[in-house]
PDB file of C-alpha atoms in Angstrom:
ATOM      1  CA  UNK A   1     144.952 111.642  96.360  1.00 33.00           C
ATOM      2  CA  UNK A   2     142.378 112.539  94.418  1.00 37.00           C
ATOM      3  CA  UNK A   3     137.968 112.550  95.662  1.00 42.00           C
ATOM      4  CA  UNK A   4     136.969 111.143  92.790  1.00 40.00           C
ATOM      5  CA  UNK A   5     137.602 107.312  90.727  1.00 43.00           C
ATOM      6  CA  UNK A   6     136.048 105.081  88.473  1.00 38.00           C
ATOM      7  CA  UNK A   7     133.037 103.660  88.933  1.00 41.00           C
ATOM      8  CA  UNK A   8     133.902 100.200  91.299  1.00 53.00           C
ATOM      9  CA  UNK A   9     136.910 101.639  92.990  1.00 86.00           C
ATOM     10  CA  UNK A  10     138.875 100.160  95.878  1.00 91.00           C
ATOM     11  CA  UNK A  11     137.392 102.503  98.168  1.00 94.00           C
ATOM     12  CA  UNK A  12     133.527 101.738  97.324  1.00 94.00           C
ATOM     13  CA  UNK A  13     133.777  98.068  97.040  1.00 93.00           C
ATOM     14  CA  UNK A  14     135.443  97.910 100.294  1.00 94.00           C
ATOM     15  CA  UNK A  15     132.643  99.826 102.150  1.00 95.00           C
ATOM     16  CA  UNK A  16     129.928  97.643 100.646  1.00 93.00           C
ATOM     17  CA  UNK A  17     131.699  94.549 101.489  1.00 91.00           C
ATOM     18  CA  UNK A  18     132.616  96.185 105.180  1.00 91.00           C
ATOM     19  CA  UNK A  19     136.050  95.326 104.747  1.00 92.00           C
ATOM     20  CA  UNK A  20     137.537  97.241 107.630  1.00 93.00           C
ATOM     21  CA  UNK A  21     141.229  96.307 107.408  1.00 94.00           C
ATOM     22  CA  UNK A  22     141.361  98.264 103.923  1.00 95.00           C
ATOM     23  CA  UNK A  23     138.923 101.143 104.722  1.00 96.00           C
ATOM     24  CA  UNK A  24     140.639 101.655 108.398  1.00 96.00           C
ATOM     25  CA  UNK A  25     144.114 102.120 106.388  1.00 96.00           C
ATOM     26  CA  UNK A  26     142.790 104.111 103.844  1.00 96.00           C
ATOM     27  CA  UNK A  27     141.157 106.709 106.039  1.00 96.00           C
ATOM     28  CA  UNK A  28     144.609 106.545 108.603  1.00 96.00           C
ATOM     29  CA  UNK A  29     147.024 107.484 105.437  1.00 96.00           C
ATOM     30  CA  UNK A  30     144.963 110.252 104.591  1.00 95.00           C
ATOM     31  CA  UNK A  31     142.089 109.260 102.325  1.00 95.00           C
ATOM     32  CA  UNK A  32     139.195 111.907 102.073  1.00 96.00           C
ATOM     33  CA  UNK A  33     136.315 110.515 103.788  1.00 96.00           C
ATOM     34  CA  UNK A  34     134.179 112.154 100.939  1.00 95.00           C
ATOM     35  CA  UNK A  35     136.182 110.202  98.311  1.00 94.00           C
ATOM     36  CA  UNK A  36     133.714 109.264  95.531  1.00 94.00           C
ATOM     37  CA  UNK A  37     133.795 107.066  92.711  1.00 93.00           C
ATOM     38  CA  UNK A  38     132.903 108.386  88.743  1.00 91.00           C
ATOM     39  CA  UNK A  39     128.951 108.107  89.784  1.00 92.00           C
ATOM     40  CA  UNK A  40     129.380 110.709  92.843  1.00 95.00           C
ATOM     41  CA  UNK A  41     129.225 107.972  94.830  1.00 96.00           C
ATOM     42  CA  UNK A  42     131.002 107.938  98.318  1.00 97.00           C
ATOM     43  CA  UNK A  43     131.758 105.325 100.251  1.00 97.00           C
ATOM     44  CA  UNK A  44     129.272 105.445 103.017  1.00 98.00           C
ATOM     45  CA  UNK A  45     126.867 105.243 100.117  1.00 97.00           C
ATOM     46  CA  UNK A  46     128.571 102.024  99.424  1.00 96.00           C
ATOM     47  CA  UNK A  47     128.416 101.132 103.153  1.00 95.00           C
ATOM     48  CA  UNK A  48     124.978 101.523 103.350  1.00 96.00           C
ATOM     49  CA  UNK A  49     123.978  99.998 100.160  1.00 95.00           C
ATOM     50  CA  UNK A  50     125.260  96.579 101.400  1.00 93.00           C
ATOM     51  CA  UNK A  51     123.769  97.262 104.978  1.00 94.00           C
ATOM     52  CA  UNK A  52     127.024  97.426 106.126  1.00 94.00           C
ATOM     53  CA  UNK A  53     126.151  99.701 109.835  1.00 94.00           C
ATOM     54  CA  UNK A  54     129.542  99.373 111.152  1.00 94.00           C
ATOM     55  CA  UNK A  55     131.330 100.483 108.202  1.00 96.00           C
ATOM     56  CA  UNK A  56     128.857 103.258 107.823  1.00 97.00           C
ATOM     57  CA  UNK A  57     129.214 104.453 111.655  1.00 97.00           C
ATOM     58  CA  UNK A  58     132.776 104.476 111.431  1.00 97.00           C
ATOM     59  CA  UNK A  59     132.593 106.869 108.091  1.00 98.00           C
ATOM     60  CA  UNK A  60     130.594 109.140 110.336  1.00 98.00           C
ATOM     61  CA  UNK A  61     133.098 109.531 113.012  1.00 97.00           C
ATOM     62  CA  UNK A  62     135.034 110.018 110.213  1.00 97.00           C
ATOM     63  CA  UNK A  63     132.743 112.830 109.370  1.00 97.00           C
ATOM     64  CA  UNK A  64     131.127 111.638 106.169  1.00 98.00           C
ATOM     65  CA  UNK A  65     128.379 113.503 104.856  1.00 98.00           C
ATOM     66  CA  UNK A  66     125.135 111.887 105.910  1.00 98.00           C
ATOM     67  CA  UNK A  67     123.393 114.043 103.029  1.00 98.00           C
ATOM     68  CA  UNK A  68     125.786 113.946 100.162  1.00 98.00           C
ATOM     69  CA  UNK A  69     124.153 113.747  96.713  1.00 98.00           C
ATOM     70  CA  UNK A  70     125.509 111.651  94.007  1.00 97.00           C
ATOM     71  CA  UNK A  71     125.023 112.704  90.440  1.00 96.00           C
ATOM     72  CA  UNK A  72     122.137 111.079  90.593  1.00 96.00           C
ATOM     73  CA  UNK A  73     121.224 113.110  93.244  1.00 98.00           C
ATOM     74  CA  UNK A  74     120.734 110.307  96.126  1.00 98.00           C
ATOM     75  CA  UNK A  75     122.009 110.973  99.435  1.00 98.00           C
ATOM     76  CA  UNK A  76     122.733 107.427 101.092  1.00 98.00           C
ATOM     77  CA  UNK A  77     119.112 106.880 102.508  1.00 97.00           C
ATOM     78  CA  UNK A  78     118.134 106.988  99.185  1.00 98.00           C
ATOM     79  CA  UNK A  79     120.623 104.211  98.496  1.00 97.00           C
ATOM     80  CA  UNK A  80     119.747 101.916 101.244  1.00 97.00           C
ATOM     81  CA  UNK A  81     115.936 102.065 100.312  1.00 97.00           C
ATOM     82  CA  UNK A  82     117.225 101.062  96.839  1.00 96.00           C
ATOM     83  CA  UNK A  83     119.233  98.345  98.224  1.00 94.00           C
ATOM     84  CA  UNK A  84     115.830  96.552  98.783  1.00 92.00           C
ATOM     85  CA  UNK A  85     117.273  93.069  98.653  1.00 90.00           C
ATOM     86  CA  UNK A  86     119.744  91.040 100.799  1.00 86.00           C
ATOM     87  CA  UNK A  87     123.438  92.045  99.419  1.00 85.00           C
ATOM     88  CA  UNK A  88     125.779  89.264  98.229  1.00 73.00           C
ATOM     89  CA  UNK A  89     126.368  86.709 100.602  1.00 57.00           C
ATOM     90  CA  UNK A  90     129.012  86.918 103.207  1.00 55.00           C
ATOM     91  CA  UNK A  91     129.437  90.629 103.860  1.00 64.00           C
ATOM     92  CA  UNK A  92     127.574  90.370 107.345  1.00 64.00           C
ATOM     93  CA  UNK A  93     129.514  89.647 110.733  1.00 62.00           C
ATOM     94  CA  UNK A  94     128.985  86.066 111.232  1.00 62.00           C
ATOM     95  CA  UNK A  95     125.440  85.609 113.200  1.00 71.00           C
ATOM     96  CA  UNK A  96     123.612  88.498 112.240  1.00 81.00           C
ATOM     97  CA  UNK A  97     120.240  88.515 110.150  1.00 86.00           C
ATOM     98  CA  UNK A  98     120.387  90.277 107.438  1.00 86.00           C
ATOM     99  CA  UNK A  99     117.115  92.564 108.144  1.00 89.00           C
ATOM    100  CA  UNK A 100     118.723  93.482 111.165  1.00 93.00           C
ATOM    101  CA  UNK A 101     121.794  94.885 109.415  1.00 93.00           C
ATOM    102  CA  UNK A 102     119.356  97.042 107.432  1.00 95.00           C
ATOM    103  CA  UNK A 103     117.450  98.258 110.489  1.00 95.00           C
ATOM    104  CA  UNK A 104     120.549  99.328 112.327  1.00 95.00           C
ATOM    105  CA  UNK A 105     121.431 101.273 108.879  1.00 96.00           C
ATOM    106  CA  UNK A 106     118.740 103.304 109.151  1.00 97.00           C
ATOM    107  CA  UNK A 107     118.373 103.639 112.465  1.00 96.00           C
ATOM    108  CA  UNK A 108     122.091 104.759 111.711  1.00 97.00           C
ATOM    109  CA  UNK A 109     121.445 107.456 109.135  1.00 97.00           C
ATOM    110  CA  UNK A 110     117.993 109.144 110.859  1.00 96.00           C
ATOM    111  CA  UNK A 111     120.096 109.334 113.786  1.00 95.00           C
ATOM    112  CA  UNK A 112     122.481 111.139 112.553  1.00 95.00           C
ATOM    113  CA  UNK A 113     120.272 113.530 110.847  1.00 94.00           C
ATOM    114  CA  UNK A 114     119.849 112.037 107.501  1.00 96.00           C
ATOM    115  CA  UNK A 115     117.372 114.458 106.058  1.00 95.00           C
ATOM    116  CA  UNK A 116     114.464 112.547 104.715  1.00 95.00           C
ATOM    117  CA  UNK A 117     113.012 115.950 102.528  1.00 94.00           C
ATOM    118  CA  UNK A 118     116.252 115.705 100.188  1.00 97.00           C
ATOM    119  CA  UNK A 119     114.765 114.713  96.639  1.00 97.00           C
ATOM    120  CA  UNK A 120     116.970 113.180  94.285  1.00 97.00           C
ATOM    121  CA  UNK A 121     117.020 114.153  90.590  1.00 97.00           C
ATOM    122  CA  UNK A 122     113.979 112.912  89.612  1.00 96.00           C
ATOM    123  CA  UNK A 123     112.377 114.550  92.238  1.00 97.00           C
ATOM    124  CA  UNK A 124     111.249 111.946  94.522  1.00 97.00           C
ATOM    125  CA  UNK A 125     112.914 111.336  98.347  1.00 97.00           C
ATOM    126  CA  UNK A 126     113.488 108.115 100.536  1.00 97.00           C
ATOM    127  CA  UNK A 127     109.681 107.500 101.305  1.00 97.00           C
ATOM    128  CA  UNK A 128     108.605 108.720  97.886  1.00 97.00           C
ATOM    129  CA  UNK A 129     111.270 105.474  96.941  1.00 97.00           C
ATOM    130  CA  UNK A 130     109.960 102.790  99.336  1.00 98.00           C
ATOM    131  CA  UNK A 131     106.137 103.439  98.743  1.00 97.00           C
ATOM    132  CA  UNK A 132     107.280 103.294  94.561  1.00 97.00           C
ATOM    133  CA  UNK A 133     108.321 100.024  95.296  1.00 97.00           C
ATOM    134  CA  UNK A 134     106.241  98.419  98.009  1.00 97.00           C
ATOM    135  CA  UNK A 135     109.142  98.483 100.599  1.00 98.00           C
ATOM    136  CA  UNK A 136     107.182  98.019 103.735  1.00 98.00           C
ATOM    137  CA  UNK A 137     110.052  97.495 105.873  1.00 97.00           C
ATOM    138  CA  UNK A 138     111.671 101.030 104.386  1.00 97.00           C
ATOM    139  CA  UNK A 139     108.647 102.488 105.029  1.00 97.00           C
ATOM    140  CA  UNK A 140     108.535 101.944 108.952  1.00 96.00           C
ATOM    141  CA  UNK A 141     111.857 102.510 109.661  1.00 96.00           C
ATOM    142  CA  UNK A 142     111.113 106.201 107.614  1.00 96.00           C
ATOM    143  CA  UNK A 143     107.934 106.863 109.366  1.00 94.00           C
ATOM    144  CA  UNK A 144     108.448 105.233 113.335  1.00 87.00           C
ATOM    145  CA  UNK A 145     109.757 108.218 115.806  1.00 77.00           C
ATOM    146  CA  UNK A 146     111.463 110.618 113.659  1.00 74.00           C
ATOM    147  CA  UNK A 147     110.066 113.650 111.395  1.00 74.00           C
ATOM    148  CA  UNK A 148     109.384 113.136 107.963  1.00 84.00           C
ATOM    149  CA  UNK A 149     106.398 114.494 106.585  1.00 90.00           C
ATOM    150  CA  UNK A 150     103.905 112.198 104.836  1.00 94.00           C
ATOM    151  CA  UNK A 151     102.251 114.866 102.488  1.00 93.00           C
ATOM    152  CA  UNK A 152     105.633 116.124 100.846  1.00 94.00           C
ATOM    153  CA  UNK A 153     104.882 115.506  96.978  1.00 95.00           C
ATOM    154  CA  UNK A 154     107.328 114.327  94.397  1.00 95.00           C
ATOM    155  CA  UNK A 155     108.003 116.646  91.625  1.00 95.00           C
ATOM    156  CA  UNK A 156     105.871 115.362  89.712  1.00 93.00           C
ATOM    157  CA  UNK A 157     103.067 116.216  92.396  1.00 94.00           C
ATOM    158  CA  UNK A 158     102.468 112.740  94.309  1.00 95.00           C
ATOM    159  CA  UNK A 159     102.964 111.955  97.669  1.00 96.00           C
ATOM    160  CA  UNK A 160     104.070 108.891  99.334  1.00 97.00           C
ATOM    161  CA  UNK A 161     100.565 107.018  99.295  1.00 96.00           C
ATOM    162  CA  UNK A 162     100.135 108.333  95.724  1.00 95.00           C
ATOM    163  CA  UNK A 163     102.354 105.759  94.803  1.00 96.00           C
ATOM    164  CA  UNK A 164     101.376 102.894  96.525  1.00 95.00           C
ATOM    165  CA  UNK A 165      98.179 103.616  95.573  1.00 93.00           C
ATOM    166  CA  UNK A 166      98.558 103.784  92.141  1.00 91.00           C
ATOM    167  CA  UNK A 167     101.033 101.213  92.507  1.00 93.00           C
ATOM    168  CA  UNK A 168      98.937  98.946  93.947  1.00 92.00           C
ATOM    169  CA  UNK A 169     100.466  98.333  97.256  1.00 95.00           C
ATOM    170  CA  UNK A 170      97.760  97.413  99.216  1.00 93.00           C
ATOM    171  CA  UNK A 171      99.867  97.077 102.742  1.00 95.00           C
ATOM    172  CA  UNK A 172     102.002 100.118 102.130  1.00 97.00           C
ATOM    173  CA  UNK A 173      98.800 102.291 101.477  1.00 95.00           C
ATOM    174  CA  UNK A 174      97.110 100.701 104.196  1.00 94.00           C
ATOM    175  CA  UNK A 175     100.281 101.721 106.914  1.00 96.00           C
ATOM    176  CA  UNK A 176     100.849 104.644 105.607  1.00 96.00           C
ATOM    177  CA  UNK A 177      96.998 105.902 105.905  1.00 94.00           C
ATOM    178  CA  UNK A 178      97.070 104.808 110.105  1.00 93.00           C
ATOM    179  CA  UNK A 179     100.767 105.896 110.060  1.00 93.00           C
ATOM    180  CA  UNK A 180      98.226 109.637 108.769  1.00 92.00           C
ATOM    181  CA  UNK A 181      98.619 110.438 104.952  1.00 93.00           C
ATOM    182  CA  UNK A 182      95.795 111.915 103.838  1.00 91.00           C
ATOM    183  CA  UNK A 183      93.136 110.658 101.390  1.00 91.00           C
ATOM    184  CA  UNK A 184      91.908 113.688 100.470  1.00 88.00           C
ATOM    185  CA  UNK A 185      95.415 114.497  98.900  1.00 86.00           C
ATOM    186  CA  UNK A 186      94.805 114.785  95.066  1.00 83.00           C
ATOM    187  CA  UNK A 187      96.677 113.367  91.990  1.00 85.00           C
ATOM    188  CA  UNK A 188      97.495 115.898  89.577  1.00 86.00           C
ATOM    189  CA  UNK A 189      95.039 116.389  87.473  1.00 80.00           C
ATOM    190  CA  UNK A 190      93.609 113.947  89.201  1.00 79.00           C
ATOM    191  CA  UNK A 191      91.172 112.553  91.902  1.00 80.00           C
ATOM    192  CA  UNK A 192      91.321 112.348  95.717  1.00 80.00           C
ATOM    193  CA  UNK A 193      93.460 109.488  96.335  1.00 87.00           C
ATOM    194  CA  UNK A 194      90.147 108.568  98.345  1.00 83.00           C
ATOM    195  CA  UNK A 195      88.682 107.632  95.073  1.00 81.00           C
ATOM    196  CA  UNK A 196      90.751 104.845  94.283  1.00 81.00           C
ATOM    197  CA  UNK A 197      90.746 103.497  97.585  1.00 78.00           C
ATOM    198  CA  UNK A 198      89.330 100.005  96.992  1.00 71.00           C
ATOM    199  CA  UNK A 199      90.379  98.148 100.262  1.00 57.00           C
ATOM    200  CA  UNK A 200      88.509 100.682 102.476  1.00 48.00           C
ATOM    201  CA  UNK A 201      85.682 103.559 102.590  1.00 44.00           C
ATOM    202  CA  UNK A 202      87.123 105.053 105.881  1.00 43.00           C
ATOM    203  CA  UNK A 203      90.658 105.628 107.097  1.00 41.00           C
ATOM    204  CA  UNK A 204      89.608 104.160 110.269  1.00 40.00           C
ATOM    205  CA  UNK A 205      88.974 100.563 108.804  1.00 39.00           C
ATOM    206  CA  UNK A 206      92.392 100.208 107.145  1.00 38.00           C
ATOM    207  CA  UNK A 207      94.449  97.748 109.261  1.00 37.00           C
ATOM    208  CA  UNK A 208      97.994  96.495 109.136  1.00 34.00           C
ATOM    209  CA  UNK A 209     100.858  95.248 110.929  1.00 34.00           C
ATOM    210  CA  UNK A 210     102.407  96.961 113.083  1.00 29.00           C
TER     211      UNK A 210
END
């Protein structure tokens, strides 16, 4: 059988939707575990773009790559903190919320080593994604008890609370300064990220949720 299929295949729709009865059988004939689709895309980065935890966990006993790259260059943590919003209705077990599906993702992923330095290939990783975007949520479950650092620039030179600064994410740059970015961190060609802090004049000051 062979790793790779159009874009939408079987494989891939069944891991976003967490249809186990297909994905079980596919995997017990013999299907690759690192089968992608046209885009590079496996199926646990299906799984985990439609929050789907148990689908994802059983991919990893199955020994799917927690770091694979699509030709985009994502790994699957990328993909989740694209998958920002609540997938299609009806692909959750009956009685679960669907933030919690997306915690127990990442919790998931991180522990099973998902490496949060990986940039894709625009040169920008997971936390670089959720600040971007002003994915609070993504942003905790990146930063709370495991190792990623908060200074690790983008390509293009920016680190995470570079971009919700400049994106104007007032409680992402306000977590991630507690959670210990720096200020002082400069923009390319640029400023102190300090100077465009509006909201405070000392890191100490800056509250948010916690």
């Amino acid at each position: 059988m062979p790793e790779h299929d159009s874009v939408g295949s079987k494989p891939q729709i069944s891991a976003f939707a967490g249809d186990m009865n297909f994905v079980v059988a596919f995997l017990r004939a013999g299907g690759p575990v690192s089968y992608a689709d046209a885009s590079g895309s496996t199926m646990l980065h299906a799984a985990v773009s439609g929050w789907q935890h148990k689908m994802a966990e059983l991919l990893v006993l199955y020994d799917a790559d927690v770091n694979a790259q699509d030709h985009n260059g994502d790994t699957p943590l990328h993909c989740l903190v694209r998958a920002k919003d609540t997938p299609l209705e009806g692909t959750f077990l009956c009685g679960e919320a669907p933030e919690e599906a997306r915690h127990k993702t990442f919790f998931l992923l991180l522990l099973k080593k998902a490496d949060t330095s990986i940039q894709n290939k625009q040169g920008v990783g997971a936390l670089h994604l959720a600040a971007y975007s002003g994915d609070l949520a993504a942003i905790k479950e990146l930063t709370l008890g495991y190792k990623v650092s908060l200074e690790d620039t983008s390509a293009s030179g920016v680190t995470a609370l570079g971009y919700a600064i400049l994106n104007e994410h007032l409680d992402c740059a306000q977590y991630l300064i507690k959670a210990g970015a720096s200020i002082d961190a400069k923009l390319p060609n640029g400023p102190p990220l300090r100077n465009l802090l509006t909201f405070t004049n000392e890191p100490g000051s800056a509250e948010t949720d916690t």
